[in-house]
mmCIF file of C-alpha atoms and ligand atoms in Angstrom:
data_model
loop_
_atom_site.group_PDB
_atom_site.id
_atom_site.type_symbol
_atom_site.label_atom_id
_atom_site.label_comp_id
_atom_site.label_asym_id
_atom_site.label_seq_id
_atom_site.Cartn_x
_atom_site.Cartn_y
_atom_site.Cartn_z
ATOM 1 C CA UNK M 1 -21.983 32.457 -3.674
ATOM 2 C CA UNK M 2 -22.179 30.886 -7.407
ATOM 3 C CA UNK M 3 -20.897 27.652 -7.997
ATOM 4 C CA UNK M 4 -17.770 27.752 -10.718
ATOM 5 C CA UNK M 5 -18.343 25.631 -13.539
ATOM 6 C CA UNK M 6 -16.043 22.788 -13.249
ATOM 7 C CA UNK M 7 -15.905 19.743 -15.228
ATOM 8 C CA UNK M 8 -16.638 15.917 -14.037
ATOM 9 C CA UNK M 9 -13.631 14.429 -12.487
ATOM 10 C CA UNK M 10 -11.932 11.624 -14.595
ATOM 11 C CA UNK M 11 -12.745 8.025 -13.727
ATOM 12 C CA UNK M 12 -10.345 6.210 -15.454
ATOM 13 C CA UNK M 13 -6.393 6.811 -14.678
ATOM 14 C CA UNK M 14 -3.539 7.205 -16.906
ATOM 15 C CA UNK M 15 -0.093 6.021 -16.098
ATOM 16 C CA UNK M 16 2.477 8.558 -14.956
ATOM 17 C CA UNK M 17 4.792 9.559 -17.932
ATOM 18 C CA UNK M 18 7.883 7.830 -17.801
ATOM 19 C CA UNK M 19 6.852 5.921 -14.437
ATOM 20 C CA UNK M 20 4.921 2.975 -13.803
ATOM 21 C CA UNK M 21 2.184 3.234 -11.029
ATOM 22 C CA UNK M 22 3.171 1.868 -7.811
ATOM 23 C CA UNK M 23 2.462 -1.669 -7.222
ATOM 24 C CA UNK M 24 -0.954 -2.155 -5.772
ATOM 25 C CA UNK M 25 -1.888 1.669 -6.775
ATOM 26 C CA UNK M 26 -5.801 1.672 -7.143
ATOM 27 C CA UNK M 27 -5.679 2.698 -10.586
ATOM 28 C CA UNK M 28 -9.509 2.583 -11.406
ATOM 29 C CA UNK M 29 -10.903 5.528 -9.439
ATOM 30 C CA UNK M 30 -14.352 4.311 -9.906
ATOM 31 C CA UNK M 31 -13.367 0.854 -8.174
ATOM 32 C CA UNK M 32 -11.708 2.665 -5.313
ATOM 33 C CA UNK M 33 -14.629 4.743 -4.861
ATOM 34 C CA UNK M 34 -17.014 1.714 -5.154
ATOM 35 C CA UNK M 35 -15.239 0.197 -2.245
ATOM 36 C CA UNK M 36 -15.133 3.648 -0.009
ATOM 37 C CA UNK M 37 -18.764 3.343 -0.381
ATOM 38 C CA UNK M 38 -18.769 0.115 1.387
ATOM 39 C CA UNK M 39 -17.207 1.262 4.661
ATOM 40 C CA UNK M 40 -18.762 2.258 7.771
ATOM 41 C CA UNK M 41 -18.810 6.239 7.605
ATOM 42 C CA UNK M 42 -17.337 6.531 11.165
ATOM 43 C CA UNK M 43 -14.448 8.600 12.781
ATOM 44 C CA UNK M 44 -11.336 6.241 12.689
ATOM 45 C CA UNK M 45 -12.664 3.741 10.168
ATOM 46 C CA UNK M 46 -10.123 1.082 8.624
ATOM 47 C CA UNK M 47 -9.482 1.768 4.890
ATOM 48 C CA UNK M 48 -8.726 -0.986 2.405
ATOM 49 C CA UNK M 49 -5.227 0.035 1.820
ATOM 50 C CA UNK M 50 -4.230 2.671 4.051
ATOM 51 C CA UNK M 51 -0.713 4.663 3.266
ATOM 52 C CA UNK M 52 -0.929 6.477 6.302
ATOM 53 C CA UNK M 53 -2.227 5.377 9.671
ATOM 54 C CA UNK M 54 -2.335 7.722 12.787
ATOM 55 C CA UNK M 55 -2.520 6.690 16.245
ATOM 56 C CA UNK M 56 -2.983 8.679 19.290
ATOM 57 C CA UNK M 57 -1.456 12.117 18.256
ATOM 58 C CA UNK M 58 -1.803 15.230 20.371
ATOM 59 C CA UNK M 59 -0.775 18.838 20.364
ATOM 60 C CA UNK M 60 -1.146 21.131 23.196
ATOM 61 C CA UNK M 61 -0.515 24.976 23.442
ATOM 62 C CA UNK M 62 -0.223 25.550 26.992
ATOM 63 C CA UNK M 63 -3.547 24.735 28.327
ATOM 64 C CA UNK M 64 -4.783 24.404 24.945
ATOM 65 C CA UNK M 65 -5.292 21.143 22.873
ATOM 66 C CA UNK M 66 -4.996 22.044 19.332
ATOM 67 C CA UNK M 67 -4.976 18.306 17.965
ATOM 68 C CA UNK M 68 -6.382 14.954 19.811
ATOM 69 C CA UNK M 69 -6.600 12.632 17.001
ATOM 70 C CA UNK M 70 -7.296 8.989 18.342
ATOM 71 C CA UNK M 71 -7.093 6.974 15.015
ATOM 72 C CA UNK M 72 -6.896 8.078 11.506
ATOM 73 C CA UNK M 73 -6.511 6.172 8.377
ATOM 74 C CA UNK M 74 -5.726 7.578 4.661
ATOM 75 C CA UNK M 75 -6.881 5.182 1.728
ATOM 76 C CA UNK M 76 -3.849 5.061 -1.065
ATOM 77 C CA UNK M 77 -4.897 6.859 -4.192
ATOM 78 C CA UNK M 78 -7.582 8.496 -2.997
ATOM 79 C CA UNK M 79 -8.111 12.496 -2.771
ATOM 80 C CA UNK M 80 -9.097 12.734 0.936
ATOM 81 C CA UNK M 81 -10.335 16.301 2.155
ATOM 82 C CA UNK M 82 -9.589 17.466 5.732
ATOM 83 C CA UNK M 83 -12.253 20.058 6.614
ATOM 84 C CA UNK M 84 -13.199 21.898 9.680
ATOM 85 C CA UNK M 85 -14.005 25.235 10.839
ATOM 86 C CA UNK M 86 -11.132 27.885 11.365
ATOM 87 C CA UNK M 87 -8.986 27.024 14.349
ATOM 88 C CA UNK M 88 -10.050 23.163 14.364
ATOM 89 C CA UNK M 89 -6.357 22.004 14.171
ATOM 90 C CA UNK M 90 -5.854 21.205 10.482
ATOM 91 C CA UNK M 91 -2.713 22.839 10.215
ATOM 92 C CA UNK M 92 -1.199 21.836 13.051
ATOM 93 C CA UNK M 93 -2.230 18.289 12.301
ATOM 94 C CA UNK M 94 -0.700 18.715 8.799
ATOM 95 C CA UNK M 95 2.431 20.163 10.794
ATOM 96 C CA UNK M 96 2.654 17.086 13.109
ATOM 97 C CA UNK M 97 2.415 14.409 10.189
ATOM 98 C CA UNK M 98 5.019 16.222 8.285
ATOM 99 C CA UNK M 99 7.764 16.518 10.927
ATOM 100 C CA UNK M 100 7.557 20.161 11.125
ATOM 101 C CA UNK M 101 6.118 20.094 14.681
ATOM 102 C CA UNK M 102 6.366 17.762 17.636
ATOM 103 C CA UNK M 103 3.288 16.121 19.105
ATOM 104 C CA UNK M 104 2.997 16.624 22.819
ATOM 105 C CA UNK M 105 2.786 13.030 23.647
ATOM 106 C CA UNK M 106 5.950 12.157 21.138
ATOM 107 C CA UNK M 107 8.166 9.286 22.181
ATOM 108 C CA UNK M 108 10.880 10.777 24.234
ATOM 109 C CA UNK M 109 8.702 13.939 25.541
ATOM 110 C CA UNK M 110 8.377 13.967 29.193
ATOM 111 C CA UNK M 111 4.891 12.328 29.854
ATOM 112 C CA UNK M 112 4.598 10.770 26.269
ATOM 113 C CA UNK M 113 4.737 7.268 27.946
ATOM 114 C CA UNK M 114 2.537 4.440 26.762
ATOM 115 C CA UNK M 115 0.025 6.534 25.084
ATOM 116 C CA UNK M 116 2.522 8.126 22.954
ATOM 117 C CA UNK M 117 1.692 9.315 19.545
ATOM 118 C CA UNK M 118 2.545 6.881 16.771
ATOM 119 C CA UNK M 119 1.922 7.149 12.794
ATOM 120 C CA UNK M 120 3.469 5.110 10.006
ATOM 121 C CA UNK M 121 3.657 6.213 6.117
ATOM 122 C CA UNK M 122 3.604 3.292 3.503
ATOM 123 C CA UNK M 123 4.085 0.845 6.944
ATOM 124 C CA UNK M 124 6.825 2.557 8.014
ATOM 125 C CA UNK M 125 6.820 4.424 11.458
ATOM 126 C CA UNK M 126 7.673 8.102 11.175
ATOM 127 C CA UNK M 127 7.049 9.235 14.590
ATOM 128 C CA UNK M 128 10.567 10.386 15.485
ATOM 129 C CA UNK M 129 11.802 11.593 12.146
ATOM 130 C CA UNK M 130 12.150 15.404 10.844
ATOM 131 C CA UNK M 131 10.642 16.925 8.302
ATOM 132 C CA UNK M 132 13.607 16.162 5.929
ATOM 133 C CA UNK M 133 13.305 12.355 6.673
ATOM 134 C CA UNK M 134 9.235 12.609 6.312
ATOM 135 C CA UNK M 135 9.725 14.326 2.685
ATOM 136 C CA UNK M 136 12.460 11.986 1.901
ATOM 137 C CA UNK M 137 9.840 8.920 2.841
ATOM 138 C CA UNK M 138 7.769 10.140 0.070
ATOM 139 C CA UNK M 139 5.156 12.528 2.249
ATOM 140 C CA UNK M 140 5.637 15.890 1.080
ATOM 141 C CA UNK M 141 3.275 19.242 1.554
ATOM 142 C CA UNK M 142 2.544 22.360 0.636
ATOM 143 C CA UNK M 143 1.542 25.368 2.973
ATOM 144 C CA UNK M 144 -1.302 27.752 3.538
ATOM 145 C CA UNK M 145 0.758 30.750 2.622
ATOM 146 C CA UNK M 146 3.115 29.902 -0.258
ATOM 147 C CA UNK M 147 6.565 29.354 0.551
ATOM 148 C CA UNK M 148 7.894 30.158 -2.882
ATOM 149 C CA UNK M 149 11.179 32.470 -2.513
ATOM 150 C CA UNK M 150 10.579 35.646 -4.042
ATOM 151 C CA UNK M 151 14.336 36.314 -4.722
ATOM 152 C CA UNK M 152 15.106 33.498 -6.759
ATOM 153 C CA UNK M 153 13.714 32.548 -10.117
ATOM 154 C CA UNK M 154 10.944 30.218 -10.633
ATOM 155 C CA UNK M 155 13.698 27.381 -11.848
ATOM 156 C CA UNK M 156 15.952 27.989 -9.081
ATOM 157 C CA UNK M 157 12.847 27.656 -6.560
ATOM 158 C CA UNK M 158 12.138 24.017 -8.527
ATOM 159 C CA UNK M 159 15.680 22.697 -8.133
ATOM 160 C CA UNK M 160 15.451 23.696 -4.337
ATOM 161 C CA UNK M 161 13.002 21.304 -4.160
ATOM 162 C CA UNK M 162 14.944 18.152 -5.832
ATOM 163 C CA UNK M 163 15.704 15.655 -3.064
ATOM 164 C CA UNK M 164 18.807 14.546 -4.836
ATOM 165 C CA UNK M 165 20.427 18.156 -5.421
ATOM 166 C CA UNK M 166 24.144 18.017 -5.424
ATOM 167 C CA UNK M 167 25.699 19.589 -2.624
ATOM 168 C CA UNK M 168 23.462 17.659 -0.322
ATOM 169 C CA UNK M 169 25.643 14.887 -0.118
ATOM 170 C CA UNK M 170 29.338 15.783 0.067
ATOM 171 C CA UNK M 171 30.272 12.723 -1.992
ATOM 172 C CA UNK M 172 27.962 13.683 -4.826
ATOM 173 C CA UNK M 173 29.776 16.993 -4.692
ATOM 174 C CA UNK M 174 33.267 15.633 -5.140
ATOM 175 C CA UNK M 175 32.446 13.142 -7.885
ATOM 176 C CA UNK M 176 31.688 15.624 -10.605
ATOM 177 C CA UNK M 177 30.323 13.460 -13.497
ATOM 178 C CA UNK M 178 27.514 12.043 -11.476
ATOM 179 C CA UNK M 179 26.971 15.739 -9.935
ATOM 180 C CA UNK M 180 26.553 16.915 -13.559
ATOM 181 C CA UNK M 181 24.227 13.988 -14.124
ATOM 182 C CA UNK M 182 22.133 14.758 -11.302
ATOM 183 C CA UNK M 183 22.042 18.701 -12.142
ATOM 184 C CA UNK M 184 21.034 17.798 -15.595
ATOM 185 C CA UNK M 185 18.343 15.493 -14.562
ATOM 186 C CA UNK M 186 16.692 17.960 -12.034
ATOM 187 C CA UNK M 187 16.746 20.582 -14.601
ATOM 188 C CA UNK M 188 14.628 18.450 -17.260
ATOM 189 C CA UNK M 189 12.437 17.215 -14.421
ATOM 190 C CA UNK M 190 12.038 20.935 -13.329
ATOM 191 C CA UNK M 191 11.487 21.821 -16.928
ATOM 192 C CA UNK M 192 8.713 19.327 -17.400
ATOM 193 C CA UNK M 193 7.013 20.192 -14.233
ATOM 194 C CA UNK M 194 6.935 23.799 -15.329
ATOM 195 C CA UNK M 195 5.652 23.061 -18.699
ATOM 196 C CA UNK M 196 2.927 21.032 -17.351
ATOM 197 C CA UNK M 197 2.117 23.797 -14.648
ATOM 198 C CA UNK M 198 2.222 26.362 -17.729
ATOM 199 C CA UNK M 199 4.988 28.278 -15.857
ATOM 200 C CA UNK M 200 7.557 27.549 -18.211
ATOM 201 C CA UNK M 201 7.629 31.167 -20.060
ATOM 202 C CA UNK M 202 8.244 32.265 -16.278
ATOM 203 C CA UNK M 203 11.234 30.150 -15.677
ATOM 204 C CA UNK M 204 13.645 32.998 -15.439
ATOM 205 C CA UNK M 205 11.244 35.062 -13.766
ATOM 206 C CA UNK M 206 11.843 35.953 -10.106
ATOM 207 C CA UNK M 207 9.317 34.050 -8.001
ATOM 208 C CA UNK M 208 8.170 37.156 -6.282
ATOM 209 C CA UNK M 209 6.472 38.679 -9.172
ATOM 210 C CA UNK M 210 4.178 36.053 -9.687
ATOM 211 C CA UNK M 211 0.330 35.833 -9.053
ATOM 212 C CA UNK M 212 -0.928 34.447 -5.909
ATOM 213 C CA UNK M 213 -2.275 31.454 -8.091
ATOM 214 C CA UNK M 214 0.898 31.076 -9.988
ATOM 215 C CA UNK M 215 2.818 30.629 -6.466
ATOM 216 C CA UNK M 216 0.390 27.983 -5.589
ATOM 217 C CA UNK M 217 1.082 26.228 -8.859
ATOM 218 C CA UNK M 218 4.967 26.559 -8.334
ATOM 219 C CA UNK M 219 4.453 25.559 -4.603
ATOM 220 C CA UNK M 220 2.831 22.145 -6.074
ATOM 221 C CA UNK M 221 5.347 21.851 -8.951
ATOM 222 C CA UNK M 222 8.594 22.118 -6.464
ATOM 223 C CA UNK M 223 6.674 19.718 -4.211
ATOM 224 C CA UNK M 224 6.291 17.208 -7.013
ATOM 225 C CA UNK M 225 10.454 17.309 -7.606
ATOM 226 C CA UNK M 226 10.787 14.756 -5.138
ATOM 227 C CA UNK M 227 8.071 12.506 -6.903
ATOM 228 C CA UNK M 228 6.093 11.831 -3.697
ATOM 229 C CA UNK M 229 3.957 8.977 -2.734
ATOM 230 C CA UNK M 230 1.387 11.296 -1.160
ATOM 231 C CA UNK M 231 1.096 15.185 -1.623
ATOM 232 C CA UNK M 232 -0.632 17.303 1.336
ATOM 233 C CA UNK M 233 -1.914 20.590 0.128
ATOM 234 C CA UNK M 234 -2.606 23.082 2.900
ATOM 235 C CA UNK M 235 -5.453 25.216 1.198
ATOM 236 C CA UNK M 236 -4.652 24.744 -2.496
ATOM 237 C CA UNK M 237 -7.263 27.184 -3.592
ATOM 238 C CA UNK M 238 -6.766 29.938 -1.202
ATOM 239 C CA UNK M 239 -6.179 33.196 -3.003
ATOM 240 C CA UNK M 240 -6.406 31.392 -6.701
ATOM 241 C CA UNK M 241 -8.258 33.214 -9.098
ATOM 242 C CA UNK M 242 -11.274 31.545 -10.680
ATOM 243 C CA UNK M 243 -9.211 31.374 -14.307
ATOM 244 C CA UNK M 244 -6.570 29.196 -12.381
ATOM 245 C CA UNK M 245 -9.324 27.135 -10.432
ATOM 246 C CA UNK M 246 -10.145 24.771 -12.726
ATOM 247 C CA UNK M 247 -6.432 23.798 -14.015
ATOM 248 C CA UNK M 248 -5.373 23.611 -10.132
ATOM 249 C CA UNK M 249 -8.379 21.037 -9.908
ATOM 250 C CA UNK M 250 -7.043 19.033 -12.971
ATOM 251 C CA UNK M 251 -3.820 19.133 -11.647
ATOM 252 C CA UNK M 252 -4.708 17.780 -8.479
ATOM 253 C CA UNK M 253 -6.541 14.574 -10.229
ATOM 254 C CA UNK M 254 -3.922 14.071 -12.569
ATOM 255 C CA UNK M 255 -1.606 13.668 -9.984
ATOM 256 C CA UNK M 256 -3.791 10.836 -8.199
ATOM 257 C CA UNK M 257 -4.280 9.347 -11.472
ATOM 258 C CA UNK M 258 -0.317 9.199 -11.936
ATOM 259 C CA UNK M 259 0.045 7.500 -8.754
ATOM 260 C CA UNK M 260 0.171 10.212 -5.817
ATOM 261 C CA UNK M 261 -2.140 10.069 -3.120
ATOM 262 C CA UNK M 262 -3.620 13.364 -2.243
ATOM 263 C CA UNK M 263 -4.492 14.724 1.536
ATOM 264 C CA UNK M 264 -5.840 18.239 1.324
ATOM 265 C CA UNK M 265 -7.112 21.031 3.642
ATOM 266 C CA UNK M 266 -9.410 23.344 2.131
ATOM 267 C CA UNK M 267 -12.309 25.778 2.944
ATOM 268 C CA UNK M 268 -13.611 25.865 -0.782
ATOM 269 C CA UNK M 269 -16.720 23.400 -0.140
ATOM 270 C CA UNK M 270 -17.481 23.476 -3.908
ATOM 271 C CA UNK M 271 -13.925 21.993 -4.398
ATOM 272 C CA UNK M 272 -14.060 19.583 -1.445
ATOM 273 C CA UNK M 273 -17.303 18.429 -2.877
ATOM 274 C CA UNK M 274 -16.120 18.070 -6.421
ATOM 275 C CA UNK M 275 -12.854 16.303 -6.430
ATOM 276 C CA UNK M 276 -12.703 14.076 -3.304
ATOM 277 C CA UNK M 277 -13.281 10.730 -2.647
ATOM 278 C CA UNK M 278 -13.477 10.846 1.001
ATOM 279 C CA UNK M 279 -13.835 13.825 3.794
ATOM 280 C CA UNK M 280 -12.403 13.499 7.001
ATOM 281 C CA UNK M 281 -13.888 16.521 9.164
ATOM 282 C CA UNK M 282 -11.997 18.166 12.377
ATOM 283 C CA UNK M 283 -13.507 20.401 15.038
ATOM 284 C CA UNK M 284 -11.620 21.340 18.308
ATOM 285 C CA UNK M 285 -8.791 19.081 17.449
ATOM 286 C CA UNK M 286 -10.652 15.597 17.289
ATOM 287 C CA UNK M 287 -11.795 13.888 14.197
ATOM 288 C CA UNK M 288 -15.455 14.298 14.595
ATOM 289 C CA UNK M 289 -16.798 12.750 10.965
ATOM 290 C CA UNK M 290 -15.458 10.698 7.839
ATOM 291 C CA UNK M 291 -17.115 9.365 4.783
ATOM 292 C CA UNK M 292 -18.136 10.327 1.354
ATOM 293 C CA UNK M 293 -18.355 13.846 0.459
ATOM 294 C CA UNK M 294 -22.024 13.770 -0.102
ATOM 295 C CA UNK M 295 -22.851 11.956 2.975
ATOM 296 C CA UNK M 296 -20.461 13.914 5.463
ATOM 297 C CA UNK M 297 -21.163 17.471 3.957
ATOM 298 C CA UNK M 298 -24.955 16.950 4.609
ATOM 299 C CA UNK M 299 -24.249 15.533 8.023
ATOM 300 C CA UNK M 300 -26.108 18.002 10.433
ATOM 301 C CA UNK M 301 -23.144 17.349 13.179
ATOM 302 C CA UNK M 302 -20.835 18.750 10.495
ATOM 303 C CA UNK M 303 -22.730 21.459 9.426
ATOM 304 C CA UNK M 304 -23.240 22.617 13.313
ATOM 305 C CA UNK M 305 -19.353 22.313 13.838
ATOM 306 C CA UNK M 306 -18.811 24.859 10.811
ATOM 307 C CA UNK M 307 -21.498 27.201 12.070
ATOM 308 C CA UNK M 308 -19.716 27.694 15.256
ATOM 309 C CA UNK M 309 -17.073 29.850 13.091
ATOM 310 C CA UNK M 310 -18.484 29.880 9.427
ATOM 311 C CA UNK M 311 -21.997 31.434 9.925
ATOM 312 C CA UNK M 312 -21.552 32.759 6.008
ATOM 313 C CA UNK M 313 -19.972 29.613 4.998
ATOM 314 C CA UNK M 314 -21.526 27.987 1.815
ATOM 315 C CA UNK M 315 -21.039 24.180 2.181
ATOM 316 C CA UNK M 316 -21.394 23.998 -1.500
ATOM 317 C CA UNK M 317 -25.328 22.441 -1.746
ATOM 318 C CA UNK M 318 -28.752 23.795 -0.934
ATOM 319 C CA UNK M 319 -29.084 19.989 0.791
ATOM 320 C CA UNK M 320 -26.729 21.322 3.708
ATOM 321 C CA UNK M 321 -29.890 23.523 5.071
ATOM 322 C CA UNK M 322 -30.761 20.695 7.406
ATOM 323 C CA UNK M 323 -32.627 21.642 10.494
ATOM 324 C CA UNK M 324 -29.538 22.724 12.705
ATOM 325 C CA UNK M 325 -28.739 24.881 10.253
ATOM 326 C CA UNK M 326 -31.785 26.775 10.079
ATOM 327 C CA UNK M 327 -32.292 26.398 13.779
ATOM 328 C CA UNK M 328 -28.931 28.273 14.363
ATOM 329 C CA UNK M 329 -29.507 30.766 11.944
ATOM 330 C CA UNK M 330 -32.871 31.467 13.129
ATOM 331 C CA UNK M 331 -31.544 32.021 16.601
ATOM 332 C CA UNK M 332 -28.616 34.174 15.280
ATOM 333 C CA UNK M 333 -31.068 36.638 13.506
ATOM 334 C CA UNK M 334 -33.025 36.558 16.749
ATOM 335 C CA UNK M 335 -30.124 37.703 18.684
ATOM 336 C CA UNK M 336 -29.013 40.162 16.313
ATOM 337 C CA UNK M 337 -32.727 41.737 16.146
ATOM 338 C CA UNK M 338 -32.758 41.534 20.012
ATOM 339 C CA UNK M 339 -29.688 43.617 20.250
ATOM 340 C CA UNK M 340 -30.534 45.823 17.626
ATOM 341 C CA UNK M 341 -33.555 46.662 19.482
ATOM 342 C CA UNK M 342 -31.867 46.988 22.736
ATOM 343 C CA UNK M 343 -29.539 49.837 21.080
ATOM 344 C CA UNK M 344 -32.527 51.661 19.360
ATOM 345 C CA UNK M 345 -34.618 51.910 22.547
ATOM 346 C CA UNK M 346 -31.157 53.622 24.570
HETATM 347 N N1 ATP W 401 2.334 27.811 17.574
HETATM 348 C C1 ATP W 401 1.291 28.002 18.295
HETATM 349 N N2 ATP W 401 0.876 28.682 19.574
HETATM 350 C C2 ATP W 401 -0.009 28.916 20.190
HETATM 351 N N3 ATP W 401 -1.346 28.507 19.752
HETATM 352 C C3 ATP W 401 -1.532 27.737 18.195
HETATM 353 C C4 ATP W 401 -0.008 27.606 17.562
HETATM 354 N N4 ATP W 401 -0.384 27.039 16.355
HETATM 355 C C5 ATP W 401 -1.681 26.784 16.318
HETATM 356 N N5 ATP W 401 -2.530 27.379 17.606
HETATM 357 C C6 ATP W 401 -3.757 27.260 17.946
HETATM 358 O O1 ATP W 401 -4.221 26.080 17.736
HETATM 359 C C7 ATP W 401 -5.349 26.032 17.218
HETATM 360 C C8 ATP W 401 -5.609 25.059 15.717
HETATM 361 O O2 ATP W 401 -5.040 26.149 14.906
HETATM 362 P P1 ATP W 401 -4.579 25.473 13.201
HETATM 363 O O3 ATP W 401 -4.071 26.663 12.541
HETATM 364 O O4 ATP W 401 -4.183 24.241 13.408
HETATM 365 O O5 ATP W 401 -6.125 25.504 12.856
HETATM 366 P P2 ATP W 401 -6.866 25.322 11.539
HETATM 367 O O6 ATP W 401 -7.898 24.132 11.635
HETATM 368 O O7 ATP W 401 -5.924 24.825 10.474
HETATM 369 O O8 ATP W 401 -7.611 26.721 11.177
HETATM 370 P P3 ATP W 401 -7.638 27.756 9.822
HETATM 371 O O9 ATP W 401 -8.510 26.726 8.995
HETATM 372 O O10 ATP W 401 -7.862 28.922 10.373
HETATM 373 O O11 ATP W 401 -6.017 27.424 9.064
HETATM 374 C C9 ATP W 401 -5.820 27.172 17.248
HETATM 375 O O12 ATP W 401 -6.408 27.735 18.265
HETATM 376 C C10 ATP W 401 -4.784 28.135 16.900
HETATM 377 O O13 ATP W 401 -4.983 29.324 17.706
#
């Protein structure tokens, strides 16, 4: 696979238009990266200023453990990539954190006991809350398969993303002037985001008619209606054509610079290497590695974990052809040659 031409990530940040950066937010991305470079690159390592902290979260489906994360901290203001082979548990982990699924050891679940799952966001415990409350707390996600509502217009899709929609609260619904003011504000914000994501000309089109990449942009724009402190993107690049790749990457970097922490799941290793400040690797439900992109993505443990399910995966750099990879590929080729020879002699 040839590497797409990508511009360098910005190293300094701009304040969010109309909104100051959150207090203590690491505006200078280079300084943040320098701090991250001083950390031990070990699973569960403490971060200088974690926005999200997870402890002992487990999800079992029957006898199969899909997620078993002992400890993870996500650094505020960093772009963190969560990578791992198919079936590693990444989406399930996202679902648990955002309240779309319940941990098998959640508080109140039989057997949850002393080892119950705990996670906190901005220092606030989220373990017992549902998806709506998690979103209101400022942690919002997008999905692997876009959830744009096809029979609604692009603008209507944006407005259902607003946290303070009229009608959500009976009192707001009754107090008409306030209702009208909020609706106006929501429309203004939606229009501004649509302009920014270059979807403004599509505002009255049905969302179902957008391309795959435009739906991804719409979903990201909609997630921003609530002005989240952290956005979790599940495979933002999947189904996006090369023409939109660069603009999607720029949007993600701009989000970070304007005060939104980014955690994303992605299989596109060029993207991971290009824009992440930190990489977390999952395999078989567990976090098996954490560290700087240039180090983690060339680690043989990580490459080996990938080879289980991604024999054809380009990890984005020739340096990944470590001994482990070469050994595994040679074994696979030898197996194929042996089985072809067996078939030929039958
Ligand atoms: N609702 C479910 N019922 C049963 N098993 C499930 C369910 N959801 C996920 N799993 C299983 O849990 C494991 C982890 O799946 P998950 O989708 O979280 O992995 P992933 O890392 O996101 O994979 P991919 O990169 O392919 O999206 C897989 O073995 C999957 O089959």
